[in-house]
Tab-separated table of C-alpha atoms in Angstrom:
chain	number	residue	atom	x	y	z
A	1	MET	CA	-0.181	-0.136	0.086
A	2	SER	CA	1.193	3.282	-0.892
A	3	ALA	CA	2.071	6.061	1.711
A	4	ILE	CA	-0.529	8.911	2.021
A	5	HIS	CA	1.322	12.121	2.362
A	6	ALA	CA	-1.230	14.775	3.759
A	7	PRO	CA	-0.228	18.485	2.413
A	8	SER	CA	1.210	20.884	4.794
A	9	LEU	CA	-0.736	23.553	6.139
A	10	ALA	CA	1.284	26.010	4.402
A	11	ALA	CA	0.354	24.175	1.035
A	12	THR	CA	-3.151	24.525	1.732
A	13	VAL	CA	-3.533	27.852	2.396
A	14	GLY	CA	-0.992	29.065	-0.338
A	15	LYS	CA	2.523	29.333	-0.418
A	16	ARG	CA	2.598	33.428	0.023
A	17	VAL	CA	1.645	34.287	3.747
A	18	PRO	CA	1.301	38.288	4.029
A	19	HIS	CA	3.183	39.667	7.029
A	20	ILE	CA	3.562	43.112	8.311
A	21	LEU	CA	7.023	43.402	10.454
A	22	THR	CA	7.303	47.182	9.828
A	23	LEU	CA	5.412	49.804	7.863
A	24	ALA	CA	8.068	49.614	5.583
A	25	ASP	CA	6.208	46.485	4.524
A	26	LEU	CA	3.187	48.447	3.339
A	27	THR	CA	2.919	50.917	0.087
A	28	VAL	CA	1.727	54.072	0.609
A	29	PRO	CA	-1.708	53.013	-0.751
A	30	GLN	CA	-1.972	50.150	1.595
A	31	ILE	CA	-1.235	52.363	4.818
A	32	SER	CA	-4.015	54.983	3.726
A	33	ARG	CA	-6.392	52.030	2.870
A	34	VAL	CA	-5.483	50.569	6.465
A	35	LEU	CA	-6.298	54.185	8.286
A	36	LEU	CA	-9.308	54.273	6.450
A	37	HIS	CA	-10.586	51.117	7.669
A	38	ALA	CA	-9.577	51.732	11.019
A	39	HIS	CA	-12.030	54.950	10.665
A	40	THR	CA	-14.425	52.621	9.452
A	41	GLN	CA	-14.318	50.093	12.232
A	42	ARG	CA	-14.391	53.023	14.959
A	43	ARG	CA	-17.447	54.366	13.212
A	44	PHE	CA	-19.469	51.010	13.229
A	45	SER	CA	-18.312	50.257	16.637
A	46	LEU	CA	-18.473	53.206	18.817
A	47	PRO	CA	-22.236	53.194	18.890
A	48	TRP	CA	-22.433	49.749	20.206
A	49	LEU	CA	-19.587	50.168	23.007
A	50	VAL	CA	-21.028	53.819	24.036
A	51	PRO	CA	-24.750	53.873	23.219
A	52	GLN	CA	-25.106	57.695	23.602
A	53	PHE	CA	-22.497	58.132	20.765
A	54	PRO	CA	-23.505	60.093	18.888
A	55	PRO	CA	-26.459	61.540	21.070
A	56	VAL	CA	-29.873	60.737	19.890
A	57	PRO	CA	-31.722	63.902	18.338
A	58	ASP	CA	-34.311	65.198	21.164
A	59	ALA	CA	-37.469	65.299	19.391
A	60	GLN	CA	-39.019	66.459	22.443
A	61	LYS	CA	-37.134	70.001	21.802
A	62	ASN	CA	-38.346	69.976	18.012
A	63	LYS	CA	-41.335	67.936	17.201
A	64	LYS	CA	-40.951	68.987	13.427
A	65	SER	CA	-37.324	67.551	13.221
A	66	LYS	CA	-36.915	65.057	10.801
A	67	ALA	CA	-33.668	63.835	11.890
A	68	LYS	CA	-32.964	60.580	11.628
A	69	GLN	CA	-30.584	58.359	13.524
A	70	GLU	CA	-28.437	55.996	11.387
A	71	PRO	CA	-29.269	52.355	11.807
A	72	LEU	CA	-26.594	50.377	13.773
A	73	ARG	CA	-24.441	48.567	11.952
A	74	MET	CA	-22.621	45.332	13.486
A	75	PRO	CA	-18.745	45.531	13.250
A	76	SER	CA	-17.652	42.962	10.953
A	77	GLN	CA	-17.530	39.646	12.229
A	78	SER	CA	-14.465	38.510	9.945
A	79	LEU	CA	-12.867	36.556	12.931
A	80	PHE	CA	-16.036	34.403	13.847
A	81	ASN	CA	-14.661	31.385	15.336
A	82	LYS	CA	-10.828	32.422	14.877
A	83	SER	CA	-8.577	32.728	16.818
A	84	ILE	CA	-5.180	35.219	16.898
A	85	ALA	CA	-2.330	34.033	19.169
A	86	LEU	CA	-0.544	36.845	21.116
A	87	LEU	CA	3.201	36.165	21.524
A	88	PHE	CA	3.959	38.676	23.981
A	89	SER	CA	7.818	38.161	25.646
A	90	LYS	CA	7.237	42.156	26.726
A	91	ARG	CA	4.873	43.270	29.157
A	92	SER	CA	1.999	45.480	27.816
A	93	THR	CA	-1.021	47.748	28.967
A	94	ARG	CA	-2.097	49.355	25.235
A	95	THR	CA	-1.098	46.599	22.937
A	96	ARG	CA	-2.421	43.670	24.785
A	97	VAL	CA	-5.844	45.417	25.891
A	98	SER	CA	-6.584	46.989	22.184
A	99	ALA	CA	-5.852	43.541	20.471
A	100	GLU	CA	-7.930	41.676	22.931
A	101	THR	CA	-10.883	43.858	22.593
A	102	ALA	CA	-10.200	44.319	18.772
A	103	ALA	CA	-10.571	40.465	18.470
A	104	LEU	CA	-13.780	40.157	20.225
A	105	LEU	CA	-14.929	42.942	18.147
A	106	LEU	CA	-14.642	41.015	15.268
A	107	GLY	CA	-16.291	37.850	16.624
A	108	GLY	CA	-13.003	35.904	17.353
A	109	ARG	CA	-10.506	35.586	20.479
A	110	ALA	CA	-7.309	36.708	20.992
A	111	LEU	CA	-4.892	33.999	23.179
A	112	PHE	CA	-2.560	35.685	25.604
A	113	LEU	CA	0.700	33.609	25.399
A	114	GLY	CA	3.506	35.116	27.815
A	115	ARG	CA	7.140	34.154	27.882
A	116	GLU	CA	5.945	31.785	30.843
A	117	ASP	CA	3.156	30.330	29.365
A	118	ILE	CA	4.467	28.486	26.433
A	119	GLN	CA	7.708	26.577	25.203
A	120	ILE	CA	8.864	28.776	22.474
A	121	GLY	CA	12.700	29.486	23.322
A	122	VAL	CA	12.758	27.315	26.161
A	123	ASN	CA	12.183	23.598	25.133
A	124	GLU	CA	10.999	24.252	21.584
A	125	SER	CA	12.535	26.458	18.802
A	126	VAL	CA	10.977	29.281	17.220
A	127	ARG	CA	10.670	27.338	13.894
A	128	ASP	CA	8.424	24.547	15.414
A	129	SER	CA	6.369	26.879	17.516
A	130	ALA	CA	5.688	29.055	14.625
A	131	ARG	CA	4.232	25.902	12.925
A	132	VAL	CA	2.333	24.497	15.863
A	133	ILE	CA	0.833	27.857	16.714
A	134	GLY	CA	-0.208	28.670	13.150
A	135	GLY	CA	-1.591	25.160	12.825
A	136	MET	CA	-4.180	26.255	15.191
A	137	CYS	CA	-4.687	29.818	15.477
A	138	GLN	CA	-5.230	32.081	12.575
A	139	GLY	CA	-2.977	34.618	12.877
A	140	ILE	CA	0.042	35.732	15.019
A	141	PHE	CA	0.539	38.602	16.817
A	142	ALA	CA	3.792	39.012	18.223
A	143	ARG	CA	5.638	41.438	21.050
A	144	VAL	CA	9.305	40.175	21.035
A	145	GLY	CA	12.696	41.528	21.846
A	146	GLU	CA	15.191	41.379	18.918
A	147	ASP	CA	13.893	41.908	15.682
A	148	SER	CA	15.285	38.607	14.552
A	149	GLU	CA	12.755	36.640	16.713
A	150	ILE	CA	9.715	38.014	14.693
A	151	GLU	CA	11.596	37.435	11.253
A	152	GLU	CA	11.959	34.000	12.261
A	153	LEU	CA	8.482	33.631	13.105
A	154	ALA	CA	7.076	34.978	10.191
A	155	ARG	CA	9.585	32.913	8.066
A	156	TYR	CA	8.078	29.740	9.198
A	157	SER	CA	4.528	30.581	10.250
A	158	PRO	CA	1.870	29.279	8.015
A	159	VAL	CA	-0.462	32.165	8.848
A	160	PRO	CA	0.194	36.001	9.109
A	161	VAL	CA	2.334	37.540	11.476
A	162	LEU	CA	2.066	40.858	12.478
A	163	SER	CA	4.460	42.927	14.544
A	164	ALA	CA	3.374	44.179	17.760
A	165	LEU	CA	6.685	45.470	18.694
A	166	SER	CA	10.228	44.518	18.277
A	167	ASN	CA	13.447	46.324	19.368
A	168	LEU	CA	13.694	48.034	15.720
A	169	TRP	CA	9.827	48.562	14.856
A	170	HIS	CA	6.459	49.231	15.919
A	171	PRO	CA	3.918	49.941	13.255
A	172	THR	CA	0.737	49.424	14.955
A	173	GLN	CA	1.475	52.391	17.294
A	174	VAL	CA	2.539	54.706	14.468
A	175	LEU	CA	-0.711	53.813	12.561
A	176	ALA	CA	-2.342	54.965	15.843
A	177	ASP	CA	-0.287	58.109	15.608
A	178	LEU	CA	-1.385	58.845	11.947
A	179	LEU	CA	-4.900	58.172	12.535
A	180	THR	CA	-4.981	60.307	15.623
A	181	LEU	CA	-3.231	63.256	13.492
A	182	HIS	CA	-6.291	62.904	10.907
A	183	ASP	CA	-8.709	63.079	13.597
A	184	HIS	CA	-7.169	66.402	14.610
A	185	ALA	CA	-6.598	67.825	10.903
A	186	HIS	CA	-8.818	71.044	12.066
A	187	LEU	CA	-5.754	71.998	14.123
A	188	PHE	CA	-3.650	72.340	11.363
A	189	ASP	CA	-5.798	73.638	8.512
A	190	ALA	CA	-7.993	76.859	9.588
A	191	THR	CA	-10.355	75.894	6.836
A	192	LEU	CA	-11.356	72.899	8.818
A	193	HIS	CA	-13.717	72.798	11.749
A	194	PRO	CA	-13.695	70.569	14.801
A	195	PRO	CA	-15.934	67.574	14.446
A	196	SER	CA	-18.730	67.135	16.262
A	197	ALA	CA	-19.662	63.697	17.790
A	198	LYS	CA	-21.828	62.835	14.988
A	199	GLN	CA	-19.223	64.015	12.229
A	200	ARG	CA	-16.883	61.716	14.028
A	201	LEU	CA	-18.432	58.752	12.901
A	202	ALA	CA	-19.416	60.046	9.339
A	203	PRO	CA	-17.553	58.226	6.609
A	204	GLY	CA	-14.109	59.150	5.089
A	205	LEU	CA	-11.211	60.911	6.986
A	206	ALA	CA	-10.311	64.434	7.259
A	207	PRO	CA	-7.454	65.456	4.738
A	208	LEU	CA	-4.470	66.027	6.460
A	209	ARG	CA	-2.129	68.776	4.917
A	210	PRO	CA	1.725	68.003	4.860
A	211	LEU	CA	3.172	68.378	8.484
A	212	THR	CA	6.371	68.986	10.020
A	213	VAL	CA	6.875	66.394	12.599
A	214	ALA	CA	9.865	66.632	15.114
A	215	TRP	CA	11.098	63.709	16.819
A	216	VAL	CA	12.840	64.710	20.450
A	217	GLY	CA	14.477	61.864	22.038
A	218	ASP	CA	16.257	58.454	21.234
A	219	SER	CA	15.954	56.339	18.131
A	220	THR	CA	13.379	54.122	19.069
A	221	ASN	CA	11.174	51.560	17.092
A	222	ILE	CA	8.545	54.238	17.154
A	223	LEU	CA	10.818	56.654	15.595
A	224	HIS	CA	12.086	53.803	13.099
A	225	ASP	CA	8.345	53.120	11.800
A	226	ILE	CA	7.884	57.268	11.608
A	227	LEU	CA	10.762	57.326	9.547
A	228	VAL	CA	9.669	55.135	6.851
A	229	SER	CA	6.077	55.985	6.789
A	230	PHE	CA	5.729	59.844	7.536
A	231	PRO	CA	7.884	60.958	4.669
A	232	ARG	CA	6.326	58.740	1.942
A	233	LEU	CA	2.923	60.447	3.064
A	234	GLY	CA	4.375	63.750	2.530
A	235	HIS	CA	5.269	64.932	5.645
A	236	SER	CA	8.760	66.152	6.926
A	237	VAL	CA	10.684	64.500	9.689
A	238	ARG	CA	13.093	66.276	11.777
A	239	VAL	CA	14.858	64.223	14.553
A	240	ALA	CA	17.152	65.169	17.538
A	241	THR	CA	19.144	62.182	19.386
A	242	PRO	CA	22.247	62.776	21.703
A	243	GLY	CA	25.422	62.564	19.298
A	244	LYS	CA	26.848	59.145	20.726
A	245	GLU	CA	26.691	56.564	18.444
A	246	ALA	CA	24.089	54.228	20.873
A	247	TYR	CA	21.478	56.808	20.091
A	248	GLN	CA	21.844	57.034	15.915
A	249	CYS	CA	19.646	55.378	13.568
A	250	PRO	CA	20.455	51.457	13.592
A	251	GLU	CA	22.002	49.928	10.023
A	252	PRO	CA	18.933	47.802	9.127
A	253	VAL	CA	16.621	50.951	9.375
A	254	ARG	CA	19.133	52.872	7.285
A	255	LYS	CA	18.744	50.006	4.721
A	256	ARG	CA	15.044	50.127	4.620
A	257	LEU	CA	15.341	53.881	4.226
A	258	ASP	CA	17.547	53.408	1.378
A	259	GLY	CA	15.148	51.184	-0.133
A	260	LEU	CA	12.409	53.397	-0.138
A	261	GLY	CA	14.375	56.275	-1.548
A	262	LEU	CA	14.364	58.141	1.827
A	263	THR	CA	17.688	60.240	2.850
A	264	MET	CA	18.838	61.472	5.980
A	265	GLY	CA	21.057	64.238	7.257
A	266	GLY	CA	21.494	67.998	8.242
A	267	GLU	CA	19.438	70.442	6.994
A	268	GLU	CA	21.864	71.788	4.448
A	269	GLU	CA	22.068	68.163	2.857
A	270	GLY	CA	18.661	68.029	1.130
A	271	LYS	CA	14.870	69.533	0.616
A	272	GLY	CA	11.489	68.115	0.736
A	273	ALA	CA	9.762	65.596	2.770
A	274	GLU	CA	11.667	62.781	1.507
A	275	HIS	CA	14.689	63.867	3.597
A	276	ILE	CA	15.062	63.514	7.030
A	277	VAL	CA	16.935	65.984	8.882
A	278	TRP	CA	19.052	64.618	11.753
A	279	THR	CA	20.405	66.627	14.484
A	280	ASP	CA	21.559	66.281	18.029
A	281	ASP	CA	20.080	69.793	19.049
A	282	PRO	CA	16.257	69.407	20.192
A	283	ARG	CA	16.060	73.071	19.154
A	284	VAL	CA	17.095	72.470	15.568
A	285	ALA	CA	14.745	69.399	15.418
A	286	VAL	CA	11.637	71.584	16.574
A	287	LYS	CA	12.255	74.171	14.439
A	288	GLY	CA	8.754	75.047	12.266
A	289	ALA	CA	7.033	71.996	13.862
A	290	ASP	CA	3.473	71.305	13.805
A	291	VAL	CA	3.720	68.247	15.809
A	292	VAL	CA	6.394	67.226	18.774
A	293	ILE	CA	7.112	63.592	19.852
A	294	THR	CA	9.141	61.646	22.426
A	295	ASP	CA	9.360	58.363	23.557
A	296	THR	CA	11.081	56.423	26.455
A	297	TRP	CA	14.664	57.281	26.915
A	298	ILE	CA	14.961	54.260	28.834
A	299	SER	CA	13.495	51.073	27.215
A	300	MET	CA	12.837	47.547	28.580
A	301	GLY	CA	16.174	45.712	29.148
A	302	GLN	CA	18.070	49.243	29.540
A	303	GLU	CA	17.483	49.751	32.790
A	304	GLU	CA	21.179	49.488	33.880
A	305	GLU	CA	21.833	52.167	31.780
A	306	LYS	CA	19.570	54.757	33.328
A	307	ALA	CA	21.796	57.065	35.131
A	308	GLN	CA	24.058	57.566	31.992
A	309	ARG	CA	20.974	57.687	29.723
A	310	LEU	CA	19.600	60.481	31.816
A	311	ARG	CA	22.963	62.633	31.724
A	312	ASP	CA	23.201	62.103	27.883
A	313	PHE	CA	19.474	63.107	27.326
A	314	ALA	CA	19.699	66.237	29.806
A	315	GLY	CA	18.025	69.411	27.757
A	316	TYR	CA	15.652	67.173	25.820
A	317	GLN	CA	12.411	67.110	28.083
A	318	VAL	CA	9.777	68.685	25.963
A	319	THR	CA	8.389	71.705	27.412
A	320	GLU	CA	6.925	74.872	26.254
A	321	ALA	CA	10.005	76.985	26.605
A	322	LEU	CA	12.094	74.207	24.473
A	323	CYS	CA	9.627	74.733	21.500
A	324	LYS	CA	9.199	78.242	21.530
A	325	GLU	CA	12.965	78.852	21.731
A	326	GLY	CA	13.580	76.527	19.004
A	327	GLY	CA	10.436	78.006	17.084
A	328	ALA	CA	7.821	75.393	16.712
A	329	LYS	CA	4.741	76.509	15.226
A	330	GLU	CA	2.767	78.406	17.593
A	331	ASN	CA	-0.322	75.548	17.616
A	332	TRP	CA	1.953	72.674	17.845
A	333	VAL	CA	0.643	69.621	19.265
A	334	PHE	CA	2.272	66.855	21.350
A	335	MET	CA	2.450	63.190	21.028
A	336	HIS	CA	3.599	60.495	23.315
A	337	CYS	CA	3.138	56.397	22.934
A	338	LEU	CA	2.936	55.918	26.684
A	339	PRO	CA	3.987	55.019	29.495
A	340	ARG	CA	5.485	58.565	30.160
A	341	LYS	CA	8.285	59.561	32.575
A	342	ALA	CA	8.208	63.160	33.894
A	343	GLU	CA	11.872	63.424	32.475
A	344	GLU	CA	10.480	63.149	29.041
A	345	VAL	CA	7.852	65.810	28.924
A	346	ASP	CA	6.663	68.107	31.583
A	347	ASP	CA	3.122	68.189	33.349
A	348	GLU	CA	2.306	71.251	31.635
A	349	VAL	CA	2.670	69.707	27.801
A	350	PHE	CA	1.567	66.140	28.994
A	351	TYR	CA	-1.414	67.156	30.563
A	352	GLY	CA	-2.316	70.475	28.656
A	353	PRO	CA	-4.101	71.257	25.624
A	354	ARG	CA	-1.570	70.230	23.105
A	355	SER	CA	-1.168	66.734	24.247
A	356	LEU	CA	-2.849	64.274	21.964
A	357	ALA	CA	-1.217	61.270	24.086
A	358	PHE	CA	-4.530	59.703	25.328
A	359	PRO	CA	-6.370	59.959	21.772
A	360	GLU	CA	-3.446	58.062	20.543
A	361	SER	CA	-3.947	55.246	23.069
A	362	ASP	CA	-7.384	55.044	22.179
A	363	ASN	CA	-6.781	54.549	18.536
A	364	ARG	CA	-4.490	51.522	19.116
A	365	LYS	CA	-7.667	49.704	19.152
A	366	TRP	CA	-9.246	50.655	15.778
A	367	THR	CA	-5.538	50.407	13.792
A	368	ILE	CA	-5.118	47.091	15.378
A	369	MET	CA	-8.629	45.876	14.722
A	370	ALA	CA	-8.336	47.036	10.880
A	371	LEU	CA	-4.958	45.029	10.578
A	372	PHE	CA	-6.582	42.074	12.168
A	373	GLU	CA	-9.438	41.852	9.556
């Protein structure tokens, strides 16, 4: 009797499996489509989650009013009976909560698998774990340390792998940042008006004019995904990091920038959104800025370097005084991925009217939901 060979799962679902490890993996139209889809997911989900949003017209105040409430539409149930594995080797608040609630809204389930929960990297190789988990779940959302870990997962996974963070990239955070800027496009364009609650649920994203975006801090995974996405969308990026080699753009990121036709250097070395200004002076970075962004100076795993890093980043705290001295736009806004530490930005900015940090946090849910679907 001849042997019967069952096809592998990869052969069953097709040889080409899509993965997103960084926004450099997406074209500009694809990034725009994800943002629009995130807005659409939010539009259909919020009325179910917050029934009074938007407010129902008060017929008693105007009996002749013919205003009609748009019928509730269920969020897509595209993950019905499907599971997404959350492989998290680093702790998380926003990414975990947004992923679990997003999967639930889509009718599916997110399985949280922490470092202590499974065999990966202990008694089982990443390659074998990728095949085993991909044989039972329909997607993998991975929050890892070294970028090589998620690259290996993607190499051997028979189902899509989406980066929830690596030491080099953080695509879902930067998508949330972009969606937040579209939500607040009126802050940068006097011809636009602040959207009402009902308008926030209207179809389509508000157009966003080209912005000057300043980054003040370390060269982190969030900055790297900003570098490969914002300039391609027409925005200028100005970066300030301390002059030491440890805080400069890593070589793998530089290679991705080169592949996308993006250049990096001082102000005198190029013009246009495709040229990224890089300096060691925060005041130079915030010159003409519409948006000022920072992030942690001490990432997970760098705690032993804290004292030295705090010395190296002296003068980098985002304050009103810094941005005024550097010549930021009068109506500049502030963004931060959280969690925030006081040395990175003072309370006046972080909790003041310029801050979009918490709308950013809220939007993590919708961009992750769009990518899951």
